[in-house]
Amino acid sequence: SMANMSREEQRAIYTDANATKSFNNRIMGELTSQQMVQNRAHDLGFVVSDHRIARAIRDIPEFQENGKFSTVKFDNTLYANGLTEDKLATVLRSDIMRSMVLGPIGEKVPVPQFAVDAAYNARYATREIEYKIVNFDEFKTAKPSDDALKTYYASHPKTLPETRSASYVFVSADMAKPDEYDAGMARMTRVEDEIIAGDSLESAAKKHGAKYVKLSAFARNGAVNDANITPQIVAQIFDMATGSDTEIIEAKKGFMIIHLDTVNPAKTAEFESVKSELLPQWTRAEKRKQAYERANEILIDLNKDNKWTGATNKNVTRTDGAPMAVLSDVFNNAVGTNKIVETPDAFYIVSVKSVKTPSVDAKKRESLVREMDNMMTRQIQSDYNKFLQRKYPVKINSKVYNRYIEK
């Protein structure tokens, strides 16, 4: 896996916690999958003969010349890729064994026609609905008192997120040039030795002509006006303890060591600091309250008499004809249902009148069949993989694995 990565990607594995975690998960997934397949093949008695391996090697295009197997191309290709014949045979044997175990479950299983018909009707059927709209802005409100705003704010407080202050020392270097990389690392190592001996970052930076930067407080998801502070580094800072230092970090344009200065816990904002923000929120809440009362009166009358005047009649699909909140509710309730549905600025009082079965469109049905066949195949593969996990649980020796990665 690492052989196919760029130098920058390889470096990230050792300097970026997220990249390391992603790499480890991918490697562990590949290793455990390979072991489970080998265990299953052994139980089933599968064997890959040397004759089959030889035939597979002869069929590889990279080893052929003018349509025939070439021992010269074979030897040269192996040498260029750092492989031996035995290593290649081992890889091919594993791949063939994997195809023998997993190949059959990759075959498509046709979905029954009744299931396709049901899915087609559910997806493309339309519904006839009637509705009335009660907009929030139909209602008026008086200017609230400070006490009313305080009461509202007590149940709708604004939380200010945790922020952190940090500082760092930086040694610039062209990371793509080995000489500059080595010189920068040596210089930063001397800075690190000063810090370990008890110097502050600022003092250590000054002794060795490095750059010292003090950052203003910032939130985990806030913008930091510093090109060296990437989202990955912000995440690392928010995992640090107050007063601690990082090890040497390889940044895009040099080396850095970060010190976490202070942690400012999350807190509720003072009322006076958010008072101006509360007025539109309070106004909307009051209008919404009045709109709901009116919508509820309309629904009660509809349920009592099962009829109304002035309603809009419309045929809707799952994606068109009304706001998505209304469509989602309409297609999840039976004919005859009367409900109130809230959208961002209004309440809809909706009555589901009837369902209309769709006419069959050959292209749409064909596309749906392919989609459902693929879903069935993926489901079978997922179920089989879960079976392998239950049948052949894999235990990881973390110490051995970590030792291998660190090398």
XYZ file of C-alpha atoms in Angstrom:
407
model
C 0.000 0.000 0.000
C 2.746 2.474 0.936
C 4.668 1.693 -2.264
C 1.815 3.241 -4.245
C 1.757 6.428 -2.159
C 3.506 9.711 -2.810
C 6.176 10.879 -0.372
C 3.746 13.419 1.059
C 1.106 10.736 1.645
C 3.659 8.470 3.311
C 4.783 11.327 5.577
C 1.188 12.035 6.550
C 0.832 8.501 7.915
C 3.398 9.335 10.590
C 2.413 12.967 11.249
C -1.370 13.104 10.763
C -3.491 11.169 13.269
C -6.436 10.903 10.871
C -4.235 9.650 8.026
C -2.613 7.108 10.359
C -5.987 5.848 11.536
C -7.316 5.576 7.980
C -4.177 3.730 6.814
C -4.291 1.318 9.747
C -7.987 0.593 9.196
C -7.391 -0.107 5.508
C -4.433 -2.407 6.166
C -6.220 -4.260 8.962
C -9.289 -4.673 6.748
C -7.214 -6.174 3.951
C -5.282 -8.496 6.279
C -8.334 -9.773 8.170
C -10.294 -10.250 4.940
C -7.410 -12.226 3.441
C -7.108 -14.428 6.526
C -10.852 -15.132 6.699
C -10.905 -16.143 3.037
C -7.910 -18.452 3.548
C -9.607 -20.086 6.529
C -12.805 -20.596 4.545
C -10.902 -22.057 1.592
C -9.150 -24.494 3.931
C -12.479 -25.653 5.423
C -13.921 -26.156 1.934
C -10.844 -28.108 0.848
C -9.915 -25.741 -1.995
C -6.472 -26.224 -3.524
C -4.693 -24.146 -6.163
C -2.304 -26.390 -8.070
C 1.140 -25.343 -9.303
C -0.082 -26.072 -12.823
C -2.852 -23.463 -12.441
C -0.361 -20.907 -11.085
C 1.923 -21.540 -14.066
C -0.983 -21.090 -16.468
C -2.001 -17.864 -14.746
C 1.549 -16.505 -15.043
C 1.686 -17.343 -18.751
C -1.614 -15.501 -19.302
C -0.411 -12.203 -17.771
C -0.001 -9.697 -20.671
C 3.087 -8.057 -19.099
C 4.982 -11.333 -19.458
C 4.095 -11.851 -23.125
C 5.769 -10.833 -26.348
C 3.987 -11.200 -29.683
C 1.212 -13.081 -27.908
C 3.551 -15.657 -26.350
C 5.106 -16.018 -22.903
C 8.597 -14.509 -22.739
C 11.003 -15.635 -20.016
C 13.083 -12.502 -20.630
C 10.128 -10.148 -20.019
C 9.108 -12.299 -17.054
C 12.537 -12.015 -15.394
C 12.914 -8.306 -16.184
C 9.448 -7.420 -14.889
C 9.960 -9.305 -11.625
C 13.360 -7.653 -11.115
C 11.980 -4.173 -11.806
C 9.229 -4.677 -9.200
C 11.423 -6.277 -6.538
C 9.644 -9.628 -6.788
C 10.774 -13.239 -6.925
C 8.987 -16.070 -8.678
C 7.957 -17.542 -5.322
C 6.512 -14.222 -4.110
C 4.549 -13.809 -7.330
C 3.220 -17.352 -7.033
C 2.107 -16.655 -3.457
C 0.231 -13.505 -4.519
C -1.453 -15.285 -7.438
C -2.379 -18.266 -5.274
C -4.029 -15.929 -2.757
C -5.925 -14.068 -5.512
C -7.156 -17.291 -7.135
C -8.183 -18.722 -3.760
C -10.086 -15.506 -3.040
C -11.937 -15.741 -6.354
C -12.835 -19.371 -5.616
C -14.322 -18.419 -2.240
C -15.928 -15.089 -3.126
C -16.572 -15.484 -6.860
C -19.933 -17.298 -6.584
C -21.469 -14.638 -4.325
C -20.574 -11.975 -6.896
C -23.012 -13.458 -9.389
C -26.194 -11.445 -9.817
C -29.366 -12.852 -8.303
C -32.488 -11.684 -10.189
C -35.031 -9.895 -8.000
C -38.535 -11.458 -8.178
C -40.942 -9.674 -10.513
C -43.510 -9.033 -7.773
C -40.838 -7.178 -5.785
C -39.921 -5.062 -8.814
C -43.609 -4.266 -9.409
C -44.088 -3.259 -5.778
C -40.979 -1.061 -5.833
C -41.983 0.525 -9.152
C -45.463 1.363 -7.889
C -44.087 2.727 -4.612
C -41.543 4.917 -6.390
C -43.597 6.276 -9.271
C -47.161 6.318 -7.928
C -48.685 9.767 -7.419
C -51.012 10.902 -4.690
C -53.909 13.286 -4.802
C -53.842 15.678 -1.863
C -55.733 18.721 -0.630
C -54.085 21.282 1.593
C -54.279 24.703 3.167
C -51.301 26.850 4.184
C -50.986 28.966 7.326
C -47.931 31.211 6.948
C -46.170 32.475 10.055
C -45.979 36.000 8.620
C -49.788 36.245 8.531
C -49.632 37.106 12.239
C -48.491 40.229 14.069
C -46.592 40.592 17.346
C -45.936 43.502 19.674
C -42.416 44.499 20.713
C -41.373 42.243 23.626
C -40.190 43.480 27.015
C -36.749 42.595 28.376
C -38.430 40.176 30.795
C -40.135 38.388 27.875
C -36.805 38.112 26.051
C -35.084 36.817 29.195
C -37.777 34.201 29.637
C -37.331 33.138 26.007
C -33.535 33.078 26.353
C -33.743 30.867 29.439
C -35.170 28.077 27.276
C -33.153 28.945 24.154
C -29.652 29.733 25.465
C -26.710 30.387 23.151
C -23.670 28.273 23.998
C -20.259 29.674 23.169
C -17.951 26.806 22.125
C -14.742 25.852 23.862
C -11.753 27.803 22.571
C -8.033 27.209 22.965
C -4.957 29.394 22.830
C -1.712 27.913 21.529
C 1.738 28.956 20.404
C 4.319 27.274 18.228
C 7.905 27.434 17.055
C 8.566 26.994 13.345
C 11.635 26.156 11.250
C 11.036 26.617 7.532
C 12.447 24.125 5.003
C 11.785 22.915 1.478
C 10.498 19.476 2.429
C 11.029 18.140 -1.105
C 14.799 18.785 -0.970
C 16.680 16.192 1.145
C 19.481 18.581 2.177
C 17.064 21.285 3.357
C 14.871 18.671 5.010
C 17.803 17.247 6.995
C 19.120 20.686 7.952
C 15.671 21.820 9.082
C 15.138 18.660 11.125
C 18.551 19.033 12.786
C 17.805 22.645 13.680
C 14.373 21.815 15.054
C 15.859 18.939 17.066
C 18.158 21.461 18.795
C 15.124 23.630 19.546
C 13.323 20.585 20.952
C 16.297 19.786 23.207
C 16.092 23.309 24.671
C 12.365 22.879 25.345
C 12.893 19.496 26.992
C 15.592 21.092 29.161
C 12.999 23.585 30.465
C 13.087 26.559 28.103
C 9.861 28.106 26.832
C 9.066 27.843 23.136
C 9.754 31.560 22.728
C 13.173 31.344 24.384
C 14.168 28.184 22.494
C 13.109 29.725 19.192
C 15.131 32.870 19.872
C 18.301 30.885 20.660
C 18.208 29.094 17.324
C 16.727 31.762 15.078
C 13.440 29.947 14.652
C 10.061 31.647 14.251
C 7.808 31.945 17.297
C 4.058 32.465 16.788
C 1.346 33.040 19.393
C -2.178 32.237 18.203
C -5.330 33.957 19.378
C -8.026 31.780 20.931
C -9.906 29.679 18.362
C -12.690 27.088 18.346
C -12.438 23.527 17.049
C -14.477 24.382 13.962
C -13.406 28.009 13.705
C -11.087 29.580 11.155
C -7.455 30.103 12.183
C -5.699 32.865 10.288
C -2.418 30.979 9.921
C -1.365 28.918 6.888
C 0.578 26.454 9.057
C -2.438 25.568 11.203
C -4.359 23.026 9.138
C -7.649 21.392 10.243
C -5.635 18.274 11.157
C -3.385 20.311 13.444
C -6.406 22.042 15.005
C -7.827 18.589 15.790
C -4.477 17.620 17.348
C -4.462 20.776 19.499
C -7.941 19.945 20.803
C -6.656 16.533 21.927
C -3.796 18.052 23.969
C -3.619 18.755 27.690
C -3.044 22.299 28.924
C 0.667 23.134 29.099
C 1.774 20.190 26.956
C 3.941 20.229 23.833
C 3.733 18.184 20.675
C 6.634 16.259 19.239
C 8.216 17.655 16.077
C 5.511 17.974 13.409
C 6.391 17.867 9.733
C 4.310 20.627 8.170
C 3.965 21.450 4.488
C 6.718 24.073 4.528
C 8.831 23.105 7.506
C 8.886 21.762 11.057
C 6.931 22.894 14.087
C 6.384 22.204 17.782
C 3.109 23.358 19.339
C 2.426 24.319 22.963
C -1.132 24.450 24.322
C -1.351 27.619 26.414
C -4.939 27.779 27.701
C -8.308 26.048 27.437
C -11.444 28.200 27.671
C -14.415 25.890 28.406
C -17.749 26.208 26.607
C -20.184 28.566 28.370
C -23.571 30.213 27.983
C -23.391 33.692 26.460
C -24.484 36.620 28.672
C -27.992 37.882 27.927
C -26.868 41.432 27.098
C -24.347 40.176 24.510
C -27.059 38.355 22.526
C -30.052 40.592 23.198
C -30.077 42.042 19.666
C -30.101 38.510 18.197
C -33.066 37.437 20.306
C -35.686 39.836 18.928
C -36.102 38.149 15.501
C -35.970 34.720 17.149
C -38.621 35.652 19.716
C -40.789 37.267 16.997
C -40.637 34.149 14.820
C -41.450 31.911 17.796
C -44.509 34.013 18.674
C -45.739 34.029 15.067
C -45.193 30.262 14.838
C -47.221 29.757 18.009
C -50.166 31.717 16.612
C -49.884 29.963 13.233
C -50.008 26.547 14.915
C -53.104 27.476 16.885
C -54.818 28.529 13.645
C -53.663 25.387 11.785
C -54.940 23.211 14.631
C -58.376 24.892 14.470
C -58.558 24.090 10.725
C -57.545 20.458 11.332
C -60.133 20.007 14.079
C -62.884 21.326 11.791
C -61.693 19.059 8.943
C -61.667 15.967 11.150
C -65.137 16.788 12.464
C -66.897 17.353 9.112
C -64.394 15.623 6.753
C -64.809 18.484 4.310
C -63.544 21.999 3.796
C -63.657 24.857 1.317
C -60.859 26.833 -0.266
C -58.328 24.002 -0.154
C -55.817 23.478 -2.978
C -56.107 20.150 -4.832
C -52.988 18.690 -6.428
C -51.399 15.452 -7.670
C -47.900 15.075 -6.245
C -44.961 12.740 -6.749
C -42.328 11.769 -4.218
C -40.143 14.660 -5.394
C -42.435 17.279 -6.880
C -45.626 19.247 -6.192
C -45.116 20.405 -2.614
C -42.330 21.073 -0.085
C -40.262 17.966 0.692
C -41.489 17.853 4.297
C -45.073 17.630 2.985
C -44.224 15.017 0.334
C -42.382 12.859 2.865
C -45.382 12.910 5.180
C -47.918 12.320 2.398
C -46.123 9.236 1.064
C -45.704 7.783 4.551
C -49.389 7.934 5.479
C -52.488 6.131 4.274
C -55.329 7.547 2.199
C -57.730 9.438 4.452
C -55.022 10.804 6.726
C -55.345 14.447 7.788
C -52.268 16.054 9.359
C -50.411 19.243 10.128
C -46.960 19.385 8.527
C -44.443 22.073 9.459
C -42.159 23.700 6.888
C -39.598 26.436 7.658
C -42.100 29.317 7.336
C -45.575 27.777 7.440
C -47.868 24.977 8.564
C -49.577 22.826 5.920
C -52.849 21.161 6.807
C -52.849 18.174 4.440
C -55.447 15.581 3.512
C -54.411 12.480 1.507
C -57.301 11.801 -0.901
C -56.172 8.935 -3.193
C -53.266 6.973 -4.697
C -52.829 6.754 -8.471
C -50.957 3.733 -9.852
C -48.317 4.713 -12.424
C -48.299 3.608 -16.031
C -45.327 1.386 -16.883
C -42.361 3.114 -18.517
C -40.070 0.432 -19.989
C -36.835 2.410 -19.507
C -37.657 3.345 -15.922
C -38.566 -0.251 -15.092
C -35.407 -1.592 -16.712
C -33.304 0.876 -14.721
C -35.090 -0.133 -11.517
C -34.443 -3.828 -12.212
C -30.691 -3.157 -12.593
C -30.674 -1.106 -9.404
C -32.479 -3.792 -7.393
C -30.298 -6.579 -8.812
C -27.202 -4.676 -7.724
C -28.704 -4.042 -4.289
C -29.469 -7.749 -3.930
C -25.895 -8.653 -4.900
C -24.427 -6.172 -2.411
C -26.724 -7.487 0.312
C -25.641 -11.074 -0.323
C -21.975 -10.033 -0.264
C -22.507 -8.124 2.979
C -24.310 -11.087 4.590
C -21.553 -13.478 3.488
C -18.863 -11.185 4.881
C -20.700 -11.071 8.222
C -20.883 -14.881 8.148
C -17.104 -15.053 7.639
C -16.577 -12.639 10.545
C -18.719 -14.823 12.815
C -17.221 -18.107 11.595
C -13.591 -17.005 11.563
C -13.094 -14.219 14.138
C -9.643 -12.659 13.755
C -7.614 -11.529 16.755
C -5.054 -8.764 16.302
C -1.772 -8.686 18.199
C -1.558 -4.908 18.510
C 1.978 -4.912 19.880
C 3.335 -6.853 16.922
C 1.341 -4.794 14.438
C 2.434 -1.459 15.956
C 6.039 -2.595 15.995
C 5.771 -3.458 12.296
C 4.193 -0.079 11.442
C 6.764 1.869 13.435
C 9.525 0.247 11.419
